[in-house]
Amino acid sequence: MPWQELSVMEQREEFVRLAMLGGANVSKLCERFGISRDTGHRLLKRYATEGRAGIADRSRRPLVSPLRTQAATEAEILRIRSENNKRGRTQDRAGHGAAGL
């Protein structure tokens, strides 16, 4: 019989199924599946509240970014950059003209 390759979702489902059996040792299961106890308990909690959808992959993107620049400010910066690129560089950072020193 050939080895079976399991997807991450199938492994999570197997973990939850085994953990839900009476007398299951969650610490030993976590060790067997190569995950931390925190991750194991998090998966079990999500499964209990959300069902199968709770153990699916989730985006790591934050829901809010309070320090992000506002869209209007970002658009203005891009507009100014675009104008400066069209004109070309007439001075270097030290303030010298195109002819140099």
Coordinates of C-alpha atoms in Angstrom, one line a residue:
M1 CA 0.0 0.0 0.0
P2 CA 1.5 3.4 -1.0
W3 CA 2.0 6.2 1.4
Q4 CA -0.8 8.7 1.4
E5 CA 0.0 12.4 1.1
L6 CA -2.4 14.6 3.1
S7 CA -3.1 18.2 2.6
V8 CA -2.8 20.7 5.5
M9 CA -6.6 20.8 5.8
E10 CA -6.8 17.0 5.9
Q11 CA -4.1 17.0 8.6
R12 CA -6.0 19.6 10.6
E13 CA -9.2 17.6 10.3
E14 CA -7.5 14.4 11.5
F15 CA -6.0 16.3 14.4
V16 CA -9.4 17.7 15.5
R17 CA -11.1 14.2 15.0
L18 CA -8.5 12.5 17.2
A19 CA -8.6 15.3 19.8
M20 CA -12.4 15.0 20.1
L21 CA -12.2 11.3 21.0
G22 CA -12.7 10.7 24.7
G23 CA -9.5 10.7 26.7
A24 CA -7.3 12.2 24.0
N25 CA -4.1 13.7 25.1
V26 CA -3.9 17.0 23.2
S27 CA -0.2 17.6 24.1
K28 CA 0.8 14.2 22.6
L29 CA -1.3 14.9 19.5
C30 CA 0.3 18.2 19.0
E31 CA 3.7 16.6 19.3
R32 CA 2.7 13.9 16.8
F33 CA 1.4 16.5 14.3
G34 CA 4.4 18.7 14.8
I35 CA 2.5 21.8 16.1
S36 CA 2.7 23.8 19.3
R37 CA 0.1 23.2 22.0
D38 CA -1.0 26.8 21.5
T39 CA -1.7 26.1 17.9
G40 CA -3.5 22.8 18.7
H41 CA -5.8 24.5 21.3
R42 CA -6.4 27.4 18.9
L43 CA -7.5 24.9 16.2
L44 CA -9.8 23.1 18.6
K45 CA -11.4 26.4 19.8
R46 CA -11.9 27.6 16.2
Y47 CA -13.4 24.2 15.2
A48 CA -15.8 24.3 18.2
T49 CA -17.1 27.8 17.3
E50 CA -16.9 27.9 13.5
G51 CA -16.9 24.3 12.4
R52 CA -14.8 23.1 9.5
A53 CA -14.3 26.7 8.2
G54 CA -12.5 27.5 11.5
I55 CA -9.6 25.3 10.7
A56 CA -9.1 26.6 7.2
D57 CA -6.1 28.9 6.3
R58 CA -6.6 32.5 7.2
S59 CA -5.0 35.6 5.8
R60 CA -2.3 37.1 7.9
R61 CA -3.1 40.6 6.6
P62 CA -4.2 42.9 9.4
L63 CA -7.9 43.9 9.4
V64 CA -7.0 47.5 10.0
S65 CA -3.8 49.6 9.5
P66 CA -4.1 52.6 11.7
L67 CA -0.7 54.1 10.6
R68 CA -1.4 53.7 6.9
T69 CA -1.3 57.0 4.9
Q70 CA -4.7 58.2 3.8
A71 CA -5.7 57.5 0.1
A72 CA -5.9 61.2 -0.7
T73 CA -2.5 61.9 0.7
E74 CA -1.0 58.9 -1.1
A75 CA -2.5 60.1 -4.4
E76 CA -1.1 63.6 -4.0
I77 CA 2.4 62.2 -3.3
L78 CA 2.2 60.0 -6.4
R79 CA 1.0 63.0 -8.5
I80 CA 3.9 65.1 -7.3
R81 CA 6.5 62.4 -7.9
S82 CA 5.1 61.9 -11.4
E83 CA 5.5 65.6 -12.1
N84 CA 9.1 65.7 -10.8
N85 CA 10.0 62.7 -12.9
K86 CA 8.7 64.4 -16.0
R87 CA 10.8 67.5 -15.4
G88 CA 14.0 65.6 -14.8
R89 CA 16.5 66.3 -12.1
T90 CA 17.8 69.8 -12.2
Q91 CA 19.6 69.8 -8.9
D92 CA 21.4 67.2 -6.8
R93 CA 20.7 66.8 -3.1
A94 CA 23.4 69.3 -2.1
G95 CA 21.6 72.0 -4.2
H96 CA 24.1 72.2 -7.0
G97 CA 22.7 72.8 -10.5
A98 CA 22.8 70.5 -13.5
A99 CA 26.3 71.8 -14.4
G100 CA 27.7 70.3 -11.1
L101 CA 29.9 72.2 -8.7

